[in-house]
C-alpha positions in Angstrom: -0.1 0.1 0.0 1.5 3.2 -0.8 1.5 6.5 1.5 -1.5 8.1 -0.4 -3.4 4.8 0.0 -2.7 4.4 3.7 -3.3 8.5 4.0 -6.9 7.8 2.5 -7.7 5.0 4.4 -6.8 6.6 7.9 -8.5 9.9 7.2 -11.5 8.4 4.9 -10.8 11.5 2.4 -8.5 12.3 -0.3 -6.2 15.0 1.1 -7.3 18.6 -1.1 -4.4 19.8 -3.4 -3.2 23.7 -2.4 -5.5 26.0 -4.2 -4.4 27.4 -7.0 -5.6 31.1 -6.2 -3.6 30.9 -2.5 -0.3 30.2 -4.6 -0.9 32.8 -7.0 -1.4 35.2 -4.4 1.6 34.1 -2.5 3.8 34.8 -5.7 2.0 38.1 -6.3 3.0 39.0 -2.6 6.4 38.0 -2.8 6.9 39.8 -5.8 5.3 43.2 -4.1 7.6 42.7 -0.9 10.4 42.5 -3.5 9.5 45.2 -5.7 9.0 47.6 -2.5 12.1 46.4 -0.7 14.1 47.5 -4.1 12.3 50.9 -4.5 13.2 51.7 -0.6 17.0 51.7 -1.6 19.0 54.6 -1.4 20.1 54.9 -5.2 16.5 53.3 -6.6 15.8 56.3 -8.2 19.4 57.2 -9.8 19.4 53.8 -11.2 15.8 53.9 -12.3 16.9 57.3 -14.2 19.7 55.2 -15.7 17.9 52.4 -17.1 14.9 54.3 -18.7 17.4 56.7 -20.5 19.6 54.3 -21.6 16.6 51.9 -22.9 14.7 54.9 -24.9 18.1 56.1 -26.6 18.8 52.5 -27.9 15.0 52.2 -29.0 15.7 55.7 -30.5 18.7 54.3 -32.4 17.2 51.1 -34.1 14.0 53.1 -35.1 15.7 56.3 -36.8 18.6 53.7 -38.3 14.9 51.7 -39.7 13.3 54.7 -40.5 15.5 56.8 -42.5 18.0 54.3 -44.4 15.5 55.1 -47.9 15.8 58.5 -47.5 18.8 58.5 -46.6 20.1 57.1 -49.9 20.6 60.0 -53.1 22.6 59.0 -55.8 22.8 62.9 -57.1 24.8 63.8 -53.4 26.5 60.3 -53.1 24.8 60.0 -49.9 24.2 56.4 -48.5 21.7 54.3 -46.4 23.4 55.6 -43.3 24.2 58.9 -43.6 21.4 60.1 -41.3 21.6 57.4 -39.1 25.5 58.8 -38.7 24.6 61.9 -37.7 21.8 60.3 -35.2 24.8 58.6 -33.5 26.9 61.6 -33.8 24.2 63.4 -31.7 23.8 60.7 -29.4 27.7 60.6 -28.6 27.3 64.3 -28.2 24.3 64.1 -25.6 25.9 61.2 -23.8 28.8 63.5 -22.6 26.2 66.3 -21.6 24.1 64.1 -19.8 27.8 62.7 -18.2 28.1 67.0 -17.0 24.1 67.2 -16.0 25.1 64.4 -13.8 28.0 65.7 -12.4 27.8 69.6 -12.2 27.0 71.1 -8.7 23.2 71.9 -9.1 23.6 75.1 -6.4 25.9 76.2 -9.3 23.4 75.8 -11.8 20.8 78.2 -9.8 23.7 80.5 -9.7 23.6 80.6 -13.2 20.2 80.7 -13.9 19.5 84.1 -14.8 22.6 84.6 -17.0 21.1 81.5 -19.0 17.9 83.3 -19.5 19.4 85.9 -20.7 21.7 84.4 -23.1 18.9 82.3 -24.5 16.7 85.6 -24.6 19.6 86.8 -26.9 19.4 84.1 -28.8 15.8 83.9 -29.4 16.3 87.4 -30.6 19.4 86.9 -32.4 17.6 83.9 -34.3 15.5 86.1 -36.3 17.6 88.2 -38.1 19.5 87.2 -41.0 21.7 84.9 -39.3 18.9 82.9 -38.4 18.3 80.4 -40.8 14.3 78.7 -42.3 13.8 75.0 -42.0 10.7 73.8 -43.0 8.8 77.8 -42.7 10.3 78.3 -39.3 13.3 80.8 -38.7 14.5 78.9 -35.6 17.6 77.6 -36.4 21.2 78.5 -36.4 23.3 76.6 -39.1 27.0 76.2 -38.5 28.3 74.6 -41.6 26.1 72.3 -44.0 26.3 69.7 -40.5 25.4 71.3 -37.5 22.2 72.9 -36.5 20.9 74.6 -33.4 17.6 75.8 -32.5 17.7 78.1 -29.3 13.8 77.4 -27.9 15.1 74.0 -26.7 17.6 75.8 -24.4 15.2 78.2 -23.6 12.9 75.6 -22.3 15.3 74.2 -19.4 16.6 77.5 -18.4 13.0 78.8 -18.6 13.0 75.8 -15.7 15.9 76.6 -13.8 15.5 80.6 -13.3 11.7 80.4 -12.8 12.1 77.8 -10.1 14.9 80.2 -8.6 12.6 83.3 -8.5 9.6 81.4 -7.2 11.6 79.7 -4.7 13.1 83.6 -3.2 9.4 84.7 -3.3 8.0 81.6 -1.3 6.7 83.3 1.4 4.9 86.1 -0.4 3.6 83.6 -3.2 0.1 84.1 -2.2 0.3 87.6 -3.1 -0.3 87.8 -7.2 2.1 90.6 -7.7 5.1 88.2 -6.2 3.7 85.4 -7.8 3.1 86.7 -11.7 6.2 89.2 -11.6 8.3 88.7 -13.0 8.2 85.1 -14.1 5.2 85.5 -16.3 6.0 88.5 -18.3 9.3 87.2 -19.0 7.9 84.2 -20.0 5.3 86.1 -22.3 8.3 87.8 -23.9 9.7 84.5 -24.5 6.2 83.1 -26.4 6.5 86.3 -28.2 10.1 85.6 -29.8 9.1 81.9 -30.7 5.8 83.2 -32.2 7.6 85.2 -34.4 9.8 82.2 -35.9 7.1 81.0 -36.2 6.7 77.5 -34.2 3.2 76.8 -32.4 4.6 74.1 -30.9 7.7 74.7 -29.2 5.3 77.4 -27.8 2.8 75.0 -25.9 5.7 73.3 -24.6 7.2 76.6 -22.9 3.5 77.0 -22.0 3.6 73.3 -20.1 7.0 74.7 -18.6 5.2 77.8 -17.1 2.5 76.0 -15.7 4.4 73.6 -14.2 6.6 75.8 -12.6 3.4 77.8 -11.0 1.8 74.6 -10.2 5.2 72.9 -8.1 5.4 76.0 -6.3 2.1 75.9 -4.7 0.2 78.9 -6.7 -3.4 79.4 -6.6 -5.3 76.6 -8.5 -8.1 79.3 -9.7 -5.2 80.9 -11.3 -4.8 77.6 -13.8 -8.3 78.1 -14.8 -7.5 81.6 -15.7 -4.4 80.5 -17.5 -6.2 77.9 -19.7 -8.8 79.6 -20.9 -6.3 82.8 -22.1 -4.2 80.1 -23.5 -6.7 77.9 -25.4 -7.9 81.5 -26.6 -4.5 82.3 -27.7 -4.1 79.2 -29.6 -7.5 79.5 -31.5 -6.6 83.5 -32.6 -3.1 82.1 -33.8 -4.4 79.3 -35.6 -7.0 81.4 -37.6 -4.9 84.4 -38.6 -2.3 82.0 -39.9 -3.3 80.4 -43.2 -1.1 77.0 -42.5 -2.2 76.3 -39.5 -5.9 77.0 -40.1 -5.4 73.9 -42.7 -3.9 71.5 -40.1 -6.7 72.4 -37.6 -9.2 71.8 -40.6 -6.9 69.0 -41.6 -8.1 67.6 -38.1 -11.5 67.9 -37.6 -12.0 66.5 -41.2 -9.1 64.1 -41.7 -10.8 62.4 -45.1 -11.3 66.1 -47.0 -8.0 66.0 -48.3 -5.8 63.1 -48.1 -3.2 63.5 -50.2 -3.2 67.0 -49.4 -2.9 68.3 -45.6 -4.4 65.0 -44.4 -1.7 63.0 -45.7 0.4 62.6 -42.7 -2.5 62.1 -40.1 -4.1 59.3 -42.4 -0.6 57.8 -43.3 0.3 57.4 -39.8 -2.8 55.9 -38.7 -2.4 53.5 -41.6 1.0 52.3 -40.3 -0.4 51.9 -37.0 -3.8 49.8 -38.2 -0.7 47.7 -40.4 1.3 47.0 -37.5 -1.4 44.7 -35.7 -0.5 43.2 -32.6 3.3 41.9 -33.3 4.3 44.3 -36.0 5.9 43.5 -39.1 9.4 43.2 -38.2 11.9 45.9 -38.1 13.0 47.5 -41.5 9.6 46.0 -43.1 7.1 48.7 -42.9 5.8 50.4 -45.9 6.1 53.9 -44.5 10.4 53.7 -44.7 9.5 54.1 -48.3 8.4 57.8 -48.5 4.5 56.7 -47.5 4.9 58.6 -44.4 6.8 62.0 -44.4 9.2 62.9 -41.9 8.8 59.5 -40.4 12.1 59.6 -38.5 11.2 63.2 -37.1 7.9 63.8 -35.9 6.0 60.3 -36.9 8.5 57.9 -35.7 6.1 56.4 -32.9 4.0 55.3 -36.1 6.7 53.6 -37.5 7.1 51.9 -34.2 3.1 50.7 -33.8 3.7 49.8 -37.9 7.1 47.3 -37.2 7.0 46.6 -33.5 3.0 46.8 -33.3 0.8 47.1 -30.7 3.5 45.5 -28.1 6.2 47.9 -29.2 3.6 51.2 -28.5 3.0 49.7 -25.3 6.4 49.6 -24.0 7.5 53.1 -25.4 4.6 54.3 -23.4 5.8 52.3 -20.5 9.0 53.9 -20.6 7.4 57.6 -20.3 5.1 56.6 -17.6 8.4 55.4 -16.0 9.5 58.3 -16.4 6.6 60.6 -15.0 6.6 58.1 -12.1 10.3 58.4 -11.1 10.5 61.8 -11.8 7.9 63.0 -9.5 9.5 60.7 -7.1 12.8 61.8 -7.0 10.8 65.4 -6.5 9.0 64.2 -3.8 12.0 63.3 -1.8 13.8 66.0 -1.8 14.5 68.6 0.7 15.9 71.5 -1.7 13.0 73.4 -2.5 14.6 74.4 -6.2 15.4 71.2 -6.7 11.9 69.6 -6.0 10.4 72.2 -8.1 12.8 71.8 -11.2 12.8 68.0 -11.2 8.6 68.5 -10.9 9.4 70.7 -13.9 11.4 69.0 -16.4 9.7 65.8 -15.6 6.2 67.2 -16.8 7.5 68.6 -19.5 9.3 65.8 -21.3 6.3 63.3 -20.6 3.9 66.2 -21.9 6.0 66.6 -25.1 5.8 62.8 -25.6 2.0 62.3 -25.2 1.7 65.2 -27.6 3.6 64.1 -30.0 1.6 60.5 -29.4 -1.6 62.5 -29.4 -1.2 64.2 -32.7 0.0 60.5 -34.4 -2.7 58.4 -33.5 -5.3 61.9 -34.1 -6.4 63.1 -30.9 -4.5 66.3 -31.6 -3.5 68.5 -34.4 -0.2 68.1 -36.1 2.0 70.6 -34.3 5.5 69.3 -35.2 6.6 68.3 -31.5 9.4 65.2 -31.5 9.2 61.9 -29.6 12.2 62.6 -26.4 14.6 60.4 -27.1 13.7 58.6 -29.7 13.0 60.7 -33.2 16.1 61.9 -35.1 17.3 65.7 -34.1 20.1 67.5 -32.8 19.5 69.9 -30.7 16.2 68.3 -29.1 18.3 64.9 -28.2 20.9 66.7 -26.7 18.8 69.0 -24.7 16.8 66.0 -23.8 19.6 64.1 -22.5 20.9 67.4 -20.6 17.4 67.2 -18.8 17.6 63.2 -17.7 21.1 64.2 -16.5 20.0 66.9 -14.2 17.0 64.3 -12.8 19.7 61.7 -12.3 21.8 64.3 -10.2 18.5 65.4 -8.4 17.8 61.4 -7.5 21.4 61.8 -6.2 20.7 64.5 -3.8 17.4 62.6 -2.1 18.4 62.7 1.8 18.8 58.6 1.8 21.1 59.0 -1.5 23.1 61.3 -0.1 23.8 59.6 3.5 24.9 56.2 1.6 27.1 58.1 -0.7 28.9 59.9 1.9 29.2 56.9 4.4 29.5 53.6 2.3 31.3 55.8 -0.9 30.4 56.6 -4.4 29.3 53.0 -5.5 30.2 51.3 -9.0 28.6 53.8 -11.5 30.0 56.5 -9.0 33.4 55.3 -9.4 33.0 54.8 -13.1 31.8 58.2 -14.0 34.2 59.9 -11.4 30.9 61.4 -9.6 31.8 63.4 -6.5 29.7 63.0 -3.4 26.7 65.0 -3.2 26.4 67.6 -0.4 23.5 67.5 2.3 20.9 70.0 2.2 21.3 72.8 4.7 18.2 75.2 4.7 19.3 78.5 4.6 19.2 80.5 8.1 16.1 82.5 9.0 16.9 86.2 9.9 15.2 87.8 12.4 12.3 90.5 11.5 12.8 89.9 7.9 9.3 90.1 6.1 8.0 90.1 2.6 10.9 89.4 -0.5 14.0 89.0 2.3 11.8 86.2 4.6 13.2 82.5 4.4 12.1 79.8 2.7 9.1 77.9 4.4 11.6 75.2 4.5 13.8 77.2 6.8 11.2 77.4 9.7 12.1 76.0 12.6 10.4 73.0 13.9 7.2 72.9 16.0 7.2 73.4 19.8 6.0 69.5 20.1 8.9 68.2 17.8 11.5 69.8 19.3 13.4 67.5 22.0 12.6 67.2 25.4 15.8 68.2 26.8 15.5 71.6 24.8 12.2 72.3 25.9 13.1 71.7 29.8 16.0 73.9 29.1 13.3 76.5 27.7 10.9 76.2 30.5 13.8 76.5 33.6 15.4 79.8 31.6 11.3 81.2 31.8 10.9 80.4 35.4 14.1 81.4 36.6 13.6 85.1 34.7 9.9 85.0 36.5 11.6 84.5 39.7 14.4 87.0 38.8 11.4 89.5 38.1 9.1 89.2 41.1 12.4 89.4 43.5 12.8 92.7 42.1 9.3 94.0 42.2 9.3 93.0 46.1 12.4 94.8 46.9 11.4 97.9 45.0 8.2 97.9 46.8 9.6 98.1 50.4 9.9 101.7 51.2 13.3 103.8 51.6 15.1 100.7 50.2 16.9 101.0 46.4 16.9 98.4 44.1 20.2 97.2 42.7 21.2 96.7 39.5 20.9 93.3 38.4 24.1 92.6 37.1 25.7 94.4 40.6 23.6 92.3 42.6 24.4 89.5 41.0 28.0 90.3 40.9 27.9 90.9 44.8 26.2 88.2 46.1 27.0 85.2 44.3 26.3 82.7 47.3 22.9 84.2 47.9 21.9 83.5 44.0 23.0 80.3 43.9 21.2 79.7 47.2 17.9 81.1 45.9 18.5 78.8 42.7 18.9 75.5 45.1 15.6 77.1 46.7 13.6 77.1 43.9 14.7 74.1 42.6 
């Protein structure tokens, strides 16, 4: 007789197997516990930023190679199939250096130079409107350096506005509930930048700049009713700008009725939807999409997400969306875990800017928004946009190393593998500025510098302060009693204490 049969005969019933649902829940709980433990590590945010940046950059390199191989070939200019891909790899190499600089630079130094950065960017935006600027695709917003390199100053202006705006709002943190301190000078300077960009004209860049301004005000703690006013004014401004320019009006009309002119103004939008539909669940495979052969113009720039859907399918699109959702979660995690108010505002603003730009690009590719010409961060082909985006990711990784737990770990346990490899200095712990007595208004210290509440102070400190108050009350009472006696002079406090040290000690012992 086997063991199972023997157990049957003894118990009189077949032993029930372990429920499958219980095992499944136990596995999920174990996975959740392991994930929570890993995320609670001091440098988890830093490692996640590195991983997200690397994966998105690799996806961009692969998709640019697939999208540009046909468009690069031109027998008239002896241009091979790898011409655009080679330029993109050069931009990625430059962006990697900029990422390392953003990761290594002192964030306090960036804050000190933010005003100078803003002035330089405004000067460049004015200079690009002169004959020194170049017109590309109907927008005079580029500086061309030779026949290979080009620079778009509006991309740098987005980051400079985030740095400088956060600096001003932190200085005015205690008076931010007053409208004149909240709006001046951040909003007027932002409107000046908007006007310079619209003179190029570039509506897509103006929209992303408006996202930066709104994120700055949100993370600084502006009143919520202000955002309703700004959004209403912004929608009215976009509507007026769209109706006053003929090419922008055509884009709006093609968005409202995409089938009216399938081979004209609605060509890109319709071809992008067809590419996404042809991809199905798993896609046709890398290099097998029809969009590469001119069916979708500028597929390597603004519509590369459509090629991802065609060649990698719904799974590839879901992976890209998940990676940008990861940037949103990790960026906001960095913003909430930092103590420095300037780092908090900058990290939150840059995160919202990147995710919003990706959302705008994906939105008009799938037909939810009008076409605005905004690139997909880290994936689309481009020079200035790619380099500036990698700088932003470097700043976010630097901010992740300034979390209190990360600072303590790096200063006590060493820089770690990545720190030694990249030669990163140990971050300094955050020290709030000392609050000066009698300062109000603009000279007031930030809220982060306020002393701890009375209940949160150590017991020893509270006991010392209580004993000092009681001692002062006793001395004032004795002085009043001495002055009430007729014909007796009240001695000066310092003379009495120096002249009768024993009596003072006895009084203190008696008081205790």
